[in-house]
């Protein structure tokens, strides 16, 4: 109703103006002048009415534009929120896909590693007969692929003396290989753990190779290399170990301290045979990698080969 009054108001004003002019004309002596003034007044009134009408339209258009801007702003905000949600969704999807790829790659690598260990285990048991239970390989013990690489080195190089820093399943396999291939060698394993050393001796006896390998109790104590003191095997356990053709370093444990296995080469280098091999296990660990580099810096004459095994290993050779 108010909108109708707004539309008719200019016409009513014009009608009132016309009526007033009619009164003026009727009472005027100079009718021509009165008519002229009336026409001018009507024209002004008509233009004013038109102007009011135009202003009203402009105001309506402005309000429509404002409403359109408001709607557009809401739509833009909705689009912005939709864009953000889409970006978040894409990021989440990308993260899921990346996680799936990583998980898949990890499974593939894990399966390959497991298959590699199975292959080496089968190769060991088919090439070297056993007569009793063999200790589990892998974990903190030597993995099957390392044992295989160690036996390959042993059989190819046929050292007269093998020294192991640490005893266990590798000691058994070396003794079995020595018997199987008729290699005239001494195998001496040093172990700081008396109980574990005793278990290794029992295992050797059960397989009938106690005469091929000796496990020595070697308690850990202070030793000096250069100007630094280390914790390593007691020197009395090294008696009679000369011309070492194969040195396998798998101890002491890293809990002893930083670079726990470093003293092996400096303390035994004068006991190495002219033709020798040194095998360092657990090269996936930073500590052992640093030990290998320290050895290499100390003996650049040794040929170094890094083996891609489950836990990594490095072989140094001379001759």
GROMACS .gro file of C-alpha atoms in nm:
model
  319
    1UNK     CA    1   0.000   0.000   0.000
    2UNK     CA    2   0.282   0.236   0.084
    3UNK     CA    3   0.441   0.165  -0.255
    4UNK     CA    4   0.115   0.268  -0.430
    5UNK     CA    5   0.104   0.594  -0.235
    6UNK     CA    6   0.463   0.655  -0.335
    7UNK     CA    7   0.384   0.607  -0.704
    8UNK     CA    8   0.068   0.827  -0.705
    9UNK     CA    9   0.207   1.112  -0.493
   10UNK     CA   10   0.365   1.302  -0.787
   11UNK     CA   11   0.040   1.281  -0.988
   12UNK     CA   12  -0.163   1.410  -0.695
   13UNK     CA   13   0.082   1.698  -0.652
   14UNK     CA   14   0.052   1.777  -1.023
   15UNK     CA   15  -0.329   1.772  -1.003
   16UNK     CA   16  -0.326   2.009  -0.705
   17UNK     CA   17  -0.091   2.240  -0.892
   18UNK     CA   18  -0.322   2.240  -1.196
   19UNK     CA   19  -0.624   2.320  -0.976
   20UNK     CA   20  -0.447   2.611  -0.812
   21UNK     CA   21  -0.343   2.743  -1.150
   22UNK     CA   22  -0.701   2.717  -1.271
   23UNK     CA   23  -0.810   2.932  -0.978
   24UNK     CA   24  -0.537   3.181  -1.053
   25UNK     CA   25  -0.638   3.202  -1.420
   26UNK     CA   26  -1.004   3.243  -1.334
   27UNK     CA   27  -0.934   3.541  -1.109
   28UNK     CA   28  -0.672   3.708  -1.329
   29UNK     CA   29  -0.737   4.023  -1.543
   30UNK     CA   30  -0.463   3.932  -1.793
   31UNK     CA   31  -0.571   3.590  -1.897
   32UNK     CA   32  -0.291   3.545  -2.155
   33UNK     CA   33  -0.021   3.612  -1.899
   34UNK     CA   34  -0.196   3.393  -1.646
   35UNK     CA   35  -0.223   3.110  -1.898
   36UNK     CA   36   0.147   3.141  -1.980
   37UNK     CA   37   0.245   3.138  -1.618
   38UNK     CA   38   0.016   2.843  -1.560
   39UNK     CA   39   0.176   2.649  -1.843
   40UNK     CA   40   0.522   2.727  -1.708
   41UNK     CA   41   0.414   2.617  -1.363
   42UNK     CA   42   0.265   2.301  -1.505
   43UNK     CA   43   0.587   2.230  -1.696
   44UNK     CA   44   0.793   2.284  -1.384
   45UNK     CA   45   0.558   2.066  -1.184
   46UNK     CA   46   0.564   1.798  -1.454
   47UNK     CA   47   0.945   1.803  -1.465
   48UNK     CA   48   0.957   1.788  -1.088
   49UNK     CA   49   0.725   1.490  -1.099
   50UNK     CA   50   0.945   1.328  -1.362
   51UNK     CA   51   1.254   1.400  -1.155
   52UNK     CA   52   1.093   1.252  -0.847
   53UNK     CA   53   0.998   0.949  -1.052
   54UNK     CA   54   1.351   0.912  -1.188
   55UNK     CA   55   1.501   0.952  -0.843
   56UNK     CA   56   1.267   0.684  -0.717
   57UNK     CA   57   1.374   0.451  -0.996
   58UNK     CA   58   1.738   0.525  -0.929
   59UNK     CA   59   1.686   0.454  -0.560
   60UNK     CA   60   1.515   0.127  -0.644
   61UNK     CA   61   1.798   0.035  -0.881
   62UNK     CA   62   2.052   0.126  -0.610
   63UNK     CA   63   1.871  -0.097  -0.363
   64UNK     CA   64   1.861  -0.376  -0.619
   65UNK     CA   65   2.233  -0.329  -0.685
   66UNK     CA   66   2.301  -0.335  -0.310
   67UNK     CA   67   2.100  -0.653  -0.273
   68UNK     CA   68   2.281  -0.801  -0.572
   69UNK     CA   69   2.617  -0.707  -0.417
   70UNK     CA   70   2.507  -0.862  -0.090
   71UNK     CA   71   2.405  -1.183  -0.266
   72UNK     CA   72   2.727  -1.179  -0.466
   73UNK     CA   73   2.928  -1.133  -0.145
   74UNK     CA   74   2.750  -1.428   0.013
   75UNK     CA   75   2.809  -1.637  -0.297
   76UNK     CA   76   3.176  -1.536  -0.303
   77UNK     CA   77   3.214  -1.631   0.062
   78UNK     CA   78   3.043  -1.961  -0.009
   79UNK     CA   79   3.277  -2.018  -0.304
   80UNK     CA   80   3.577  -1.928  -0.088
   81UNK     CA   81   3.465  -2.177   0.176
   82UNK     CA   82   3.407  -2.437  -0.094
   83UNK     CA   83   3.755  -2.367  -0.237
   84UNK     CA   84   3.911  -2.406   0.107
   85UNK     CA   85   3.723  -2.729   0.169
   86UNK     CA   86   3.826  -2.853  -0.175
   87UNK     CA   87   4.190  -2.762  -0.107
   88UNK     CA   88   4.173  -2.941   0.228
   89UNK     CA   89   4.014  -3.243   0.065
   90UNK     CA   90   4.278  -3.250  -0.207
   91UNK     CA   91   4.553  -3.219   0.055
   92UNK     CA   92   4.398  -3.498   0.259
   93UNK     CA   93   4.363  -3.719  -0.049
   94UNK     CA   94   4.725  -3.645  -0.146
   95UNK     CA   95   4.835  -3.733   0.208
   96UNK     CA   96   4.641  -4.058   0.199
   97UNK     CA   97   4.787  -4.146  -0.141
   98UNK     CA   98   5.138  -4.064  -0.021
   99UNK     CA   99   5.087  -4.274   0.290
  100UNK     CA  100   4.956  -4.557   0.074
  101UNK     CA  101   5.260  -4.531  -0.154
  102UNK     CA  102   5.496  -4.527   0.144
  103UNK     CA  103   5.314  -4.820   0.301
  104UNK     CA  104   5.316  -5.010  -0.026
  105UNK     CA  105   5.686  -4.939  -0.082
  106UNK     CA  106   5.762  -5.042   0.275
  107UNK     CA  107   5.570  -5.367   0.226
  108UNK     CA  108   5.750  -5.432  -0.102
  109UNK     CA  109   6.089  -5.366   0.057
  110UNK     CA  110   5.994  -5.570   0.362
  111UNK     CA  111   5.880  -5.859   0.144
  112UNK     CA  112   6.198  -5.841  -0.062
  113UNK     CA  113   6.411  -5.836   0.252
  114UNK     CA  114   6.218  -6.131   0.393
  115UNK     CA  115   6.251  -6.323   0.066
  116UNK     CA  116   6.623  -6.246   0.064
  117UNK     CA  117   6.660  -6.388   0.415
  118UNK     CA  118   6.457  -6.695   0.317
  119UNK     CA  119   6.672  -6.750   0.008
  120UNK     CA  120   6.994  -6.724   0.209
  121UNK     CA  121   6.857  -6.953   0.479
  122UNK     CA  122   6.762  -7.214   0.219
  123UNK     CA  123   7.104  -7.181   0.056
  124UNK     CA  124   7.283  -7.228   0.388
  125UNK     CA  125   7.087  -7.536   0.490
  126UNK     CA  126   7.106  -7.699   0.148
  127UNK     CA  127   7.480  -7.641   0.106
  128UNK     CA  128   7.589  -7.730   0.459
  129UNK     CA  129   7.426  -8.022   0.643
  130UNK     CA  130   7.325  -7.978   1.007
  131UNK     CA  131   7.250  -8.242   1.269
  132UNK     CA  132   7.089  -8.032   1.543
  133UNK     CA  133   6.883  -7.722   1.595
  134UNK     CA  134   7.044  -7.404   1.463
  135UNK     CA  135   7.003  -7.081   1.665
  136UNK     CA  136   6.768  -6.827   1.511
  137UNK     CA  137   6.928  -6.587   1.267
  138UNK     CA  138   6.826  -6.222   1.248
  139UNK     CA  139   6.726  -5.966   1.507
  140UNK     CA  140   7.026  -5.892   1.729
  141UNK     CA  141   7.194  -6.210   1.600
  142UNK     CA  142   7.364  -6.229   1.261
  143UNK     CA  143   7.113  -6.232   0.975
  144UNK     CA  144   7.109  -6.510   0.719
  145UNK     CA  145   7.237  -6.284   0.440
  146UNK     CA  146   7.533  -6.175   0.654
  147UNK     CA  147   7.614  -6.536   0.745
  148UNK     CA  148   7.601  -6.623   0.375
  149UNK     CA  149   7.836  -6.338   0.283
  150UNK     CA  150   8.070  -6.431   0.569
  151UNK     CA  151   8.084  -6.795   0.458
  152UNK     CA  152   8.145  -6.693   0.096
  153UNK     CA  153   8.443  -6.486   0.212
  154UNK     CA  154   8.565  -6.770   0.434
  155UNK     CA  155   8.536  -7.042   0.168
  156UNK     CA  156   8.695  -6.828  -0.104
  157UNK     CA  157   8.985  -6.693   0.103
  158UNK     CA  158   9.039  -7.006   0.323
  159UNK     CA  159   9.207  -6.821   0.612
  160UNK     CA  160   9.425  -7.014   0.855
  161UNK     CA  161   9.283  -6.819   1.151
  162UNK     CA  162   8.940  -6.664   1.199
  163UNK     CA  163   8.875  -6.430   1.492
  164UNK     CA  164   8.523  -6.320   1.584
  165UNK     CA  165   8.442  -6.030   1.813
  166UNK     CA  166   8.127  -6.182   1.955
  167UNK     CA  167   8.012  -6.544   1.934
  168UNK     CA  168   7.688  -6.705   1.824
  169UNK     CA  169   7.523  -6.844   1.514
  170UNK     CA  170   7.802  -6.715   1.288
  171UNK     CA  171   8.054  -6.918   1.492
  172UNK     CA  172   7.850  -7.232   1.430
  173UNK     CA  173   7.815  -7.176   1.056
  174UNK     CA  174   8.187  -7.101   1.016
  175UNK     CA  175   8.273  -7.423   1.199
  176UNK     CA  176   8.024  -7.622   0.989
  177UNK     CA  177   8.165  -7.471   0.669
  178UNK     CA  178   8.522  -7.550   0.777
  179UNK     CA  179   8.424  -7.914   0.827
  180UNK     CA  180   8.214  -7.933   0.510
  181UNK     CA  181   8.485  -7.785   0.286
  182UNK     CA  182   8.785  -7.934   0.463
  183UNK     CA  183   8.942  -7.597   0.539
  184UNK     CA  184   9.232  -7.632   0.785
  185UNK     CA  185   9.155  -7.332   1.003
  186UNK     CA  186   9.123  -7.217   1.363
  187UNK     CA  187   8.809  -7.028   1.459
  188UNK     CA  188   8.830  -6.826   1.780
  189UNK     CA  189   8.533  -6.624   1.905
  190UNK     CA  190   8.568  -6.367   2.184
  191UNK     CA  191   8.263  -6.309   2.403
  192UNK     CA  192   8.224  -6.080   2.703
  193UNK     CA  193   7.909  -6.260   2.817
  194UNK     CA  194   8.013  -6.582   2.994
  195UNK     CA  195   7.662  -6.727   2.986
  196UNK     CA  196   7.619  -6.666   2.614
  197UNK     CA  197   7.968  -6.799   2.544
  198UNK     CA  198   7.875  -7.119   2.726
  199UNK     CA  199   7.559  -7.155   2.513
  200UNK     CA  200   7.765  -7.118   2.196
  201UNK     CA  201   8.001  -7.394   2.315
  202UNK     CA  202   7.702  -7.622   2.378
  203UNK     CA  203   7.568  -7.550   2.029
  204UNK     CA  204   7.906  -7.631   1.873
  205UNK     CA  205   7.922  -7.957   2.065
  206UNK     CA  206   7.570  -8.061   1.960
  207UNK     CA  207   7.669  -8.018   1.597
  208UNK     CA  208   7.996  -8.205   1.646
  209UNK     CA  209   8.220  -7.912   1.553
  210UNK     CA  210   8.356  -7.816   1.896
  211UNK     CA  211   8.702  -7.909   1.768
  212UNK     CA  212   8.668  -7.659   1.481
  213UNK     CA  213   8.585  -7.351   1.689
  214UNK     CA  214   8.689  -7.213   2.026
  215UNK     CA  215   8.488  -6.963   2.229
  216UNK     CA  216   8.695  -6.758   2.471
  217UNK     CA  217   8.561  -6.569   2.770
  218UNK     CA  218   8.680  -6.213   2.713
  219UNK     CA  219   8.554  -5.971   2.977
  220UNK     CA  220   8.539  -5.606   2.881
  221UNK     CA  221   8.790  -5.367   3.032
  222UNK     CA  222   8.978  -5.045   2.965
  223UNK     CA  223   9.218  -5.035   2.670
  224UNK     CA  224   9.414  -4.746   2.524
  225UNK     CA  225   9.421  -4.654   2.156
  226UNK     CA  226   9.625  -4.344   2.082
  227UNK     CA  227   9.549  -4.091   2.352
  228UNK     CA  228   9.202  -4.222   2.434
  229UNK     CA  229   9.074  -4.492   2.663
  230UNK     CA  230   8.814  -4.738   2.533
  231UNK     CA  231   8.622  -5.037   2.666
  232UNK     CA  232   8.710  -5.355   2.480
  233UNK     CA  233   8.797  -5.723   2.526
  234UNK     CA  234   9.066  -5.808   2.781
  235UNK     CA  235   9.408  -5.845   2.618
  236UNK     CA  236   9.465  -6.186   2.779
  237UNK     CA  237   9.194  -6.329   2.550
  238UNK     CA  238   9.411  -6.245   2.249
  239UNK     CA  239   9.691  -6.484   2.342
  240UNK     CA  240   9.820  -6.686   2.048
  241UNK     CA  241   9.611  -6.504   1.789
  242UNK     CA  242   9.857  -6.428   1.510
  243UNK     CA  243   9.817  -6.411   1.131
  244UNK     CA  244   9.443  -6.349   1.142
  245UNK     CA  245   9.308  -6.413   0.793
  246UNK     CA  246   8.942  -6.327   0.865
  247UNK     CA  247   8.831  -6.084   1.136
  248UNK     CA  248   8.456  -6.062   1.194
  249UNK     CA  249   8.358  -5.765   1.414
  250UNK     CA  250   8.010  -5.798   1.564
  251UNK     CA  251   8.090  -5.678   1.916
  252UNK     CA  252   8.116  -5.536   2.174
  253UNK     CA  253   7.755  -5.415   2.191
  254UNK     CA  254   7.691  -5.048   2.118
  255UNK     CA  255   7.567  -5.001   2.476
  256UNK     CA  256   7.933  -5.000   2.579
  257UNK     CA  257   7.974  -4.654   2.430
  258UNK     CA  258   8.032  -4.454   2.115
  259UNK     CA  259   8.234  -4.633   1.845
  260UNK     CA  260   8.251  -4.942   2.069
  261UNK     CA  261   8.387  -5.156   1.783
  262UNK     CA  262   8.658  -4.916   1.670
  263UNK     CA  263   8.943  -5.067   1.883
  264UNK     CA  264   8.924  -5.400   1.696
  265UNK     CA  265   9.139  -5.288   1.404
  266UNK     CA  266   9.396  -5.072   1.589
  267UNK     CA  267   9.450  -5.344   1.852
  268UNK     CA  268   9.463  -5.634   1.606
  269UNK     CA  269   9.625  -5.472   1.301
  270UNK     CA  270   9.968  -5.609   1.393
  271UNK     CA  271   9.816  -5.957   1.424
  272UNK     CA  272   9.656  -5.957   1.077
  273UNK     CA  273   9.789  -6.186   0.806
  274UNK     CA  274   9.937  -6.031   0.495
  275UNK     CA  275   9.629  -6.156   0.308
  276UNK     CA  276   9.326  -6.082   0.521
  277UNK     CA  277   8.962  -5.977   0.531
  278UNK     CA  278   8.782  -5.771   0.794
  279UNK     CA  279   8.401  -5.780   0.808
  280UNK     CA  280   8.210  -5.515   1.007
  281UNK     CA  281   7.842  -5.587   1.075
  282UNK     CA  282   7.546  -5.352   1.141
  283UNK     CA  283   7.642  -5.086   0.889
  284UNK     CA  284   7.286  -4.951   0.887
  285UNK     CA  285   7.378  -4.777   1.212
  286UNK     CA  286   7.552  -4.441   1.211
  287UNK     CA  287   7.799  -4.552   1.476
  288UNK     CA  288   7.928  -4.841   1.265
  289UNK     CA  289   7.941  -4.621   0.955
  290UNK     CA  290   8.166  -4.382   1.142
  291UNK     CA  291   8.383  -4.670   1.266
  292UNK     CA  292   8.422  -4.795   0.909
  293UNK     CA  293   8.529  -4.449   0.795
  294UNK     CA  294   8.778  -4.421   1.081
  295UNK     CA  295   8.926  -4.756   0.979
  296UNK     CA  296   8.941  -4.655   0.616
  297UNK     CA  297   9.118  -4.330   0.707
  298UNK     CA  298   9.363  -4.526   0.921
  299UNK     CA  299   9.429  -4.792   0.654
  300UNK     CA  300   9.375  -4.647   0.305
  301UNK     CA  301   9.567  -4.949   0.172
  302UNK     CA  302   9.270  -5.174   0.254
  303UNK     CA  303   9.018  -5.230  -0.025
  304UNK     CA  304   8.670  -5.144   0.098
  305UNK     CA  305   8.344  -5.303  -0.021
  306UNK     CA  306   8.004  -5.210   0.123
  307UNK     CA  307   7.752  -5.494   0.116
  308UNK     CA  308   7.379  -5.427   0.073
  309UNK     CA  309   7.247  -5.660   0.339
  310UNK     CA  310   6.951  -5.641   0.577
  311UNK     CA  311   7.161  -5.472   0.846
  312UNK     CA  312   7.444  -5.369   0.618
  313UNK     CA  313   7.808  -5.478   0.631
  314UNK     CA  314   8.146  -5.360   0.508
  315UNK     CA  315   8.439  -5.578   0.403
  316UNK     CA  316   8.799  -5.455   0.408
  317UNK     CA  317   9.049  -5.670   0.219
  318UNK     CA  318   9.422  -5.685   0.175
  319UNK     CA  319   9.601  -5.917  -0.064
   0.00000   0.00000   0.00000
